[in-house]
Amino acid sequence: MKLPYAEPFKIKMVEEIRQSTPAEREEWLKKANYNLFNLKSSQVFIDLLTDSGTGAMSDQQWGAMMTGDESYAGSKSFEKLHETVQSITGYQYLLPTHQGRAAENVLFSVLVKDGDVIPGNSHFDTTKGHIEIRKAHAIDCTVDEAFDIEDPHLFKGNIDLKKLEEVYKTYPKEKIPFCLITITCNSSGGQPVSLENMRAVKELSDRYGIPIYFDSARFAENAYFIKMREKGQENRTIKEIAKEAFSYGVGMTMSSKKDGLVNIGGFIALNDAEIFKKASNFTIIFEGFITYGGMAGRDMAALAVGLNEATEFEYLESRISQVEYLGNKLIEFGIPVQKPIGGHAVFIDSLSFLPNIPREEYPAQTLANEIYKEAGIRTVEIGTLLADRDPVTRENRYPKLELVRLAIPRRTYTNNHMDYIAAAIKNVYDRRNEIKKGYKIVWESEILRHFTVQLEKA
């Protein structure tokens, strides 16, 4: 008899979570202005808002924290992190930051200026925000298959070479500071980018003299998909695949709260000494000295261990299999989700789920709120609220997909929780025709509005 799969870890500590009543959730949601970001964590039973910084660290990581060196400059913790990042990425220079968006802020302060365009594969919210706040423009060059949830394409995060070359032909080289490859591509459903596509983007970009940078928050998950799906990669290690991927770029930003397996932290890794020097100045201004950059020594020590753990096949198999388990449960119930299932989350197509809700009433946010009211599960809208307004016309931007993301924290929940989530969403799906109205905005910020927007029922 073949032995069933078992997770390659055992649980060492637990945290109590409390289930609430439907009446309590209705009142809490109203007080939160129907924005799930405004809920208290004590009001949430299962929290799928994000996988960023919400996972469980290993005993080895906790042990490393006890030996963290808190020296202001040149700490041993920085040296260990630098050595680890060099080993995994091949990049020479390291600038720690307190999280991924801080890395974007520092690097884009060097590279991005008014009027620039940055092509890439579905830039995520903070990335686009850091581009647009500098009066530049993000241009989405993702393959069309990414926007058909039923298409079985194995690498929906890929960049469409024709779309990318059109950008290179349309704009002068001086207006294109870099091409950005996001691995995995969050906004298209946690979908991977193939090594073949990275090589092709590199070859095309070289012809036009455009450097490549990576948004690397989930680079290890991307490498896992390459190993499992891309011909000729099945016998390589995750670390080997990741290192080749990074060889096609000149630098990267990292939110370590994802594939770094820590609760806080980020970094920039580079091969260009001049860019490093310029970015160092902004690191000192925005973050801290260049060998800690907003991170405590103990957190850098935990991150060095986490990066190595996250690039081991056994961990990734456990992590991604759980996400796939939830996705398959929802598919069994007839729930419309992005296929294939992504690496860090399951993405529900709210336009198919709630066809009666007009887009100007934010169907993805409507669905996310209904899931919370049903079972105390907090998810997040990846749709029109997140897409924000056009910076020139100030009109809503309606993305091709209106998604609700179920982001699974790493090493945190069991498959019993996944079963609970799937049953709750099926209950909402069974009463979907009763949901007639969405929401309207009563207040919003000028950029990245989805974090703080205030809504009321339409």
XYZ file of C-alpha atoms in Angstrom:
458
model
C 0.000 0.000 0.000
C 1.338 3.401 -0.971
C 1.727 5.663 2.037
C -0.352 8.883 1.947
C 1.339 12.265 1.916
C 2.217 13.803 5.293
C 3.552 17.288 6.012
C 7.314 17.447 6.615
C 6.910 19.175 9.987
C 5.122 18.816 13.314
C 3.276 21.528 15.256
C 5.114 22.952 18.263
C 2.891 25.852 19.325
C -0.740 26.805 18.755
C -2.766 30.018 18.969
C -6.424 30.042 19.936
C -8.887 31.502 17.441
C -12.535 32.249 18.247
C -15.560 31.798 16.047
C -18.050 34.678 16.119
C -21.770 34.906 15.370
C -23.308 36.183 12.121
C -24.830 39.123 14.027
C -21.447 40.099 15.442
C -19.823 39.915 12.011
C -22.520 42.034 10.402
C -22.030 44.754 13.038
C -18.226 44.608 12.887
C -18.243 44.857 9.105
C -20.533 47.895 9.208
C -18.250 49.622 11.729
C -15.292 48.799 9.465
C -17.017 50.682 6.606
C -17.243 47.372 4.748
C -13.476 47.323 4.296
C -11.977 44.056 5.560
C -8.629 45.761 6.208
C -10.344 47.689 9.013
C -11.366 44.588 10.960
C -9.498 43.618 14.117
C -7.733 40.263 13.964
C -9.809 39.139 16.972
C -12.891 39.516 14.754
C -11.513 37.060 12.186
C -11.706 33.262 12.456
C -9.525 32.307 9.457
C -7.403 35.091 8.024
C -6.673 34.859 4.304
C -6.202 38.589 3.778
C -2.571 38.042 2.818
C 0.254 35.538 2.965
C 2.646 38.421 3.681
C 4.292 38.080 7.084
C 1.480 35.887 8.419
C 3.191 32.491 8.363
C 4.802 30.417 11.116
C 8.579 30.423 11.571
C 10.563 27.247 12.215
C 12.447 26.309 15.368
C 15.672 26.961 13.447
C 14.523 30.490 12.659
C 13.538 31.176 16.266
C 16.894 29.839 17.356
C 18.683 32.157 14.913
C 16.823 35.137 16.390
C 18.452 34.462 19.754
C 21.889 34.944 18.208
C 21.012 38.075 16.212
C 23.727 40.748 16.214
C 22.184 44.193 16.797
C 25.296 46.211 15.885
C 24.360 49.382 14.021
C 26.931 48.792 11.263
C 28.473 45.625 9.879
C 26.628 43.132 12.079
C 27.246 39.387 11.850
C 23.549 38.948 11.041
C 23.968 41.115 7.957
C 27.024 39.133 6.909
C 25.075 35.875 7.154
C 22.123 37.305 5.236
C 24.428 38.760 2.572
C 26.144 35.395 2.141
C 22.784 33.613 1.847
C 21.346 36.069 -0.690
C 24.513 35.888 -2.798
C 24.385 32.099 -2.753
C 20.744 31.910 -3.846
C 20.581 34.829 -6.308
C 24.131 35.336 -7.559
C 23.841 39.087 -6.900
C 26.828 40.790 -5.276
C 25.290 43.703 -3.393
C 22.615 43.685 -0.679
C 20.528 46.459 0.874
C 18.102 45.319 3.613
C 14.788 47.175 3.987
C 11.934 46.814 6.427
C 9.668 45.234 3.789
C 9.113 44.855 0.046
C 7.465 48.182 -0.672
C 10.362 49.898 1.067
C 12.718 48.101 -1.327
C 10.625 49.406 -4.220
C 10.715 52.921 -2.786
C 14.506 52.895 -2.497
C 15.219 51.311 -5.876
C 12.609 53.267 -7.811
C 13.944 56.497 -6.308
C 17.099 55.732 -8.276
C 15.596 54.324 -11.468
C 12.136 55.838 -12.105
C 11.397 59.428 -13.142
C 8.513 61.501 -14.480
C 7.250 60.235 -17.841
C 8.940 56.827 -17.716
C 7.196 53.579 -18.646
C 7.865 50.262 -16.925
C 6.618 47.197 -18.813
C 6.081 43.916 -17.003
C 3.641 41.179 -16.083
C 0.713 42.607 -14.104
C 2.513 44.848 -11.613
C 1.094 44.475 -8.117
C -0.556 47.279 -6.150
C 2.391 48.762 -4.260
C 4.638 48.376 -7.294
C 2.228 50.281 -9.492
C 1.738 52.816 -6.712
C 5.478 53.502 -6.458
C 5.610 53.915 -10.238
C 2.588 56.186 -10.532
C 3.441 58.385 -7.554
C 6.575 59.283 -9.568
C 4.328 60.208 -12.536
C 5.505 57.200 -14.516
C 3.375 54.453 -16.062
C 3.205 50.684 -15.587
C 2.369 48.794 -18.793
C 0.950 45.286 -18.450
C 2.420 42.846 -20.985
C 1.077 39.615 -19.477
C 0.030 36.854 -21.885
C -3.663 36.893 -22.788
C -4.165 33.378 -21.400
C -3.808 34.851 -17.898
C -7.184 36.549 -18.227
C -9.151 33.394 -19.104
C -9.647 31.501 -15.852
C -10.432 28.251 -17.689
C -7.344 28.284 -19.906
C -5.004 25.493 -18.732
C -1.802 27.379 -19.680
C 0.852 26.314 -17.167
C 2.705 29.644 -17.086
C 0.071 32.373 -17.010
C 2.579 34.759 -15.459
C 4.591 34.886 -18.704
C 5.278 38.130 -20.519
C 3.878 38.376 -24.064
C 6.913 39.117 -26.228
C 4.873 40.926 -28.892
C 3.337 43.235 -26.299
C 6.755 43.869 -24.769
C 8.428 44.621 -28.097
C 5.614 47.013 -28.958
C 6.495 48.974 -25.803
C 10.175 48.941 -26.762
C 9.332 50.192 -30.276
C 6.874 52.854 -29.094
C 8.952 54.566 -26.414
C 12.556 55.779 -26.549
C 15.069 53.731 -24.607
C 15.626 56.661 -22.217
C 11.998 56.399 -21.096
C 12.192 52.675 -20.247
C 14.442 52.308 -17.184
C 13.809 48.557 -16.896
C 11.445 45.669 -17.546
C 9.971 44.157 -14.375
C 9.278 40.425 -14.081
C 7.127 39.506 -11.075
C 7.620 35.937 -9.843
C 5.102 34.527 -9.226
C 2.654 36.972 -10.809
C 0.241 37.800 -7.985
C -2.267 39.889 -9.930
C -2.846 37.175 -12.541
C -3.618 34.613 -9.862
C -0.296 33.639 -8.309
C 0.808 32.288 -11.680
C 4.409 31.349 -12.529
C 6.812 32.553 -15.218
C 8.773 29.913 -17.119
C 12.543 29.921 -17.520
C 11.985 29.780 -21.272
C 10.007 33.019 -21.082
C 12.614 34.698 -18.888
C 15.336 33.816 -21.397
C 13.259 35.177 -24.259
C 12.495 38.411 -22.381
C 16.193 38.743 -21.630
C 17.167 38.263 -25.296
C 14.567 40.764 -26.491
C 15.439 43.319 -23.816
C 19.155 43.017 -24.588
C 18.472 43.928 -28.217
C 16.873 47.162 -27.054
C 19.349 47.805 -24.226
C 16.735 47.484 -21.450
C 17.779 45.876 -18.134
C 15.567 43.391 -16.277
C 14.683 43.523 -12.592
C 12.670 40.988 -10.624
C 9.885 41.484 -8.092
C 10.885 38.341 -6.234
C 8.467 37.987 -3.316
C 7.496 34.438 -4.321
C 10.553 33.390 -6.338
C 10.824 29.997 -4.592
C 7.219 29.102 -5.404
C 7.921 30.135 -9.007
C 10.955 27.835 -9.090
C 8.832 24.963 -7.752
C 6.355 25.360 -10.607
C 9.222 25.408 -13.102
C 10.554 22.163 -11.649
C 7.127 20.517 -11.757
C 5.865 21.873 -15.089
C 8.701 22.902 -17.409
C 10.273 20.257 -19.623
C 13.899 19.566 -18.785
C 13.744 21.115 -15.292
C 12.398 18.151 -13.321
C 15.772 16.912 -12.071
C 17.134 20.272 -10.935
C 16.985 21.633 -7.397
C 14.910 24.666 -6.456
C 18.101 26.617 -5.710
C 19.566 25.789 -9.131
C 16.414 26.935 -10.909
C 16.164 30.144 -8.854
C 19.786 31.045 -9.523
C 19.339 30.633 -13.268
C 16.192 32.772 -13.165
C 18.004 35.609 -11.410
C 20.872 35.380 -13.917
C 18.548 36.916 -16.514
C 18.266 40.149 -14.516
C 20.543 42.771 -13.024
C 18.734 43.090 -9.711
C 15.697 42.352 -7.600
C 13.417 43.607 -4.879
C 12.148 41.199 -2.246
C 9.338 41.188 0.243
C 10.844 38.717 2.686
C 7.437 38.326 4.337
C 6.552 35.836 1.598
C 9.255 33.391 0.504
C 11.637 34.594 3.196
C 9.321 32.952 5.756
C 9.608 35.858 8.204
C 7.102 38.289 9.665
C 8.904 41.456 8.583
C 11.696 42.418 6.232
C 12.763 42.938 2.647
C 15.831 43.690 0.579
C 17.318 44.841 -2.700
C 19.981 42.675 -4.366
C 22.046 44.041 -7.253
C 25.031 43.433 -9.494
C 25.537 47.065 -10.566
C 27.969 48.925 -8.283
C 26.763 52.382 -9.380
C 23.098 51.576 -8.801
C 24.073 50.120 -5.426
C 25.872 53.333 -4.428
C 22.919 55.516 -5.428
C 20.412 53.214 -3.744
C 22.561 53.201 -0.600
C 21.941 56.938 -0.196
C 18.172 56.451 -0.364
C 18.400 53.504 2.027
C 20.072 55.726 4.608
C 17.441 58.449 4.076
C 14.359 56.211 4.116
C 15.314 53.085 6.047
C 18.521 53.099 8.078
C 22.184 52.305 7.665
C 23.001 50.104 4.675
C 23.777 46.996 6.747
C 20.418 46.904 8.514
C 18.085 49.190 6.555
C 15.088 49.017 8.872
C 15.589 45.433 10.057
C 16.743 44.256 13.454
C 19.721 41.925 13.509
C 17.539 39.130 14.882
C 15.161 39.477 11.930
C 18.028 39.322 9.427
C 19.248 36.161 11.156
C 15.801 34.550 10.889
C 15.554 35.620 7.252
C 18.868 33.981 6.346
C 17.515 30.680 7.674
C 14.096 31.225 6.087
C 15.485 31.777 2.595
C 17.256 28.447 2.768
C 14.174 26.656 4.114
C 11.914 28.202 1.468
C 14.135 26.915 -1.333
C 13.859 23.285 -0.253
C 11.543 21.073 -2.306
C 9.899 19.357 0.684
C 8.721 22.648 2.167
C 7.417 23.925 -1.180
C 5.608 20.662 -1.914
C 3.776 20.939 1.408
C 2.969 24.614 0.990
C 1.736 24.545 -2.607
C -0.102 21.235 -2.186
C -2.253 22.810 0.530
C -3.199 25.708 -1.732
C -4.013 23.212 -4.492
C -6.092 21.154 -2.038
C -8.318 24.153 -1.315
C -8.539 25.074 -4.986
C -9.628 21.576 -5.971
C -12.272 21.559 -3.231
C -13.746 24.760 -4.647
C -13.643 23.383 -8.197
C -15.559 20.311 -6.982
C -18.248 22.669 -5.668
C -18.476 24.449 -9.022
C -16.845 27.657 -7.781
C -15.228 29.631 -10.663
C -11.521 29.956 -9.829
C -8.370 30.815 -11.761
C -6.858 27.644 -13.190
C -4.298 26.197 -12.746
C -4.314 26.908 -9.014
C -1.696 29.498 -8.038
C 1.210 29.117 -5.677
C 0.216 31.210 -2.665
C -3.533 31.644 -3.073
C -6.747 30.572 -4.716
C -8.406 33.304 -6.783
C -12.199 33.332 -7.234
C -13.710 34.980 -10.311
C -16.333 37.281 -8.818
C -17.797 38.265 -12.202
C -18.879 34.660 -12.768
C -19.785 34.153 -9.094
C -21.920 37.308 -8.794
C -23.050 38.226 -12.332
C -25.899 40.366 -10.963
C -23.555 42.880 -9.310
C -22.471 45.651 -11.728
C -18.767 46.431 -11.845
C -19.318 49.941 -10.515
C -20.622 48.282 -7.329
C -17.403 46.292 -6.837
C -18.431 42.628 -7.169
C -15.144 41.265 -5.804
C -15.418 43.372 -2.665
C -19.065 42.337 -2.388
C -18.094 38.674 -2.532
C -15.255 39.107 -0.034
C -17.677 40.714 2.426
C -20.235 37.944 1.937
C -17.592 35.294 2.682
C -16.688 37.120 5.890
C -20.326 37.423 6.950
C -20.877 33.728 6.231
C -18.035 32.281 8.289
C -15.622 34.872 9.680
C -13.104 34.303 6.872
C -11.190 37.415 5.801
C -10.079 37.504 2.159
C -9.071 40.377 -0.123
C -10.349 41.991 -3.309
C -8.031 41.928 -6.328
C -10.252 43.928 -8.628
C -11.464 47.446 -9.329
C -10.802 48.829 -5.859
C -7.215 47.617 -6.014
C -6.825 48.734 -9.645
C -7.462 52.283 -8.400
C -8.326 55.276 -10.568
C -6.527 56.382 -13.697
C -4.053 59.037 -12.481
C -5.035 61.379 -15.353
C -8.790 60.914 -15.871
C -9.545 59.871 -12.256
C -12.008 57.313 -13.602
C -12.173 53.788 -12.213
C -9.871 51.330 -13.944
C -11.716 48.065 -14.567
C -9.256 45.159 -14.781
C -9.935 42.172 -17.014
C -10.435 39.996 -13.943
C -12.335 40.816 -10.743
C -10.866 38.383 -8.242
C -11.198 37.504 -4.589
C -7.881 36.184 -3.310
C -7.712 33.491 -0.646
C -4.069 33.898 0.413
C -2.893 30.961 2.521
C -0.385 31.769 5.302
C 2.622 29.460 5.301
C 2.721 26.566 7.806
C -0.236 28.061 9.696
C -3.552 26.306 8.977
C -4.466 22.624 8.576
C -6.501 21.007 5.827
C -9.457 20.996 8.223
C -9.371 24.767 7.910
C -9.292 24.387 4.110
C -12.401 22.183 4.284
C -14.143 24.813 6.432
C -13.239 27.568 3.949
C -14.495 25.558 0.988
C -17.810 24.740 2.707
C -18.354 28.381 3.660
C -17.770 29.594 0.112
C -20.104 26.911 -1.235
C -22.801 28.236 1.118
C -22.347 31.713 -0.336
C -22.386 30.271 -3.856
C -25.656 28.461 -3.140
C -27.307 31.771 -2.194
C -25.545 33.905 -4.813
C -28.788 34.852 -6.582
C -30.013 36.472 -3.368
C -27.114 38.957 -3.445
C -28.549 41.859 -5.430
C -26.528 44.901 -4.382
C -22.885 45.790 -3.997
C -21.195 48.851 -2.501
C -20.341 52.450 -3.267
C -17.398 54.546 -2.104
C -17.966 57.260 0.485
C -14.272 58.121 0.960
C -11.007 57.080 -0.699
C -7.357 58.106 -0.746
C -5.736 59.375 -3.930
C -3.557 56.280 -4.367
C -3.642 52.683 -3.064
C -7.213 53.366 -1.981
C -8.154 49.754 -1.254
C -6.234 49.723 2.029
C -8.292 52.499 3.635
C -11.388 52.982 1.441
C -14.712 53.536 3.209
C -17.807 51.972 1.672
C -21.514 51.772 2.194
C -24.168 49.517 0.717
C -25.302 50.601 -2.735
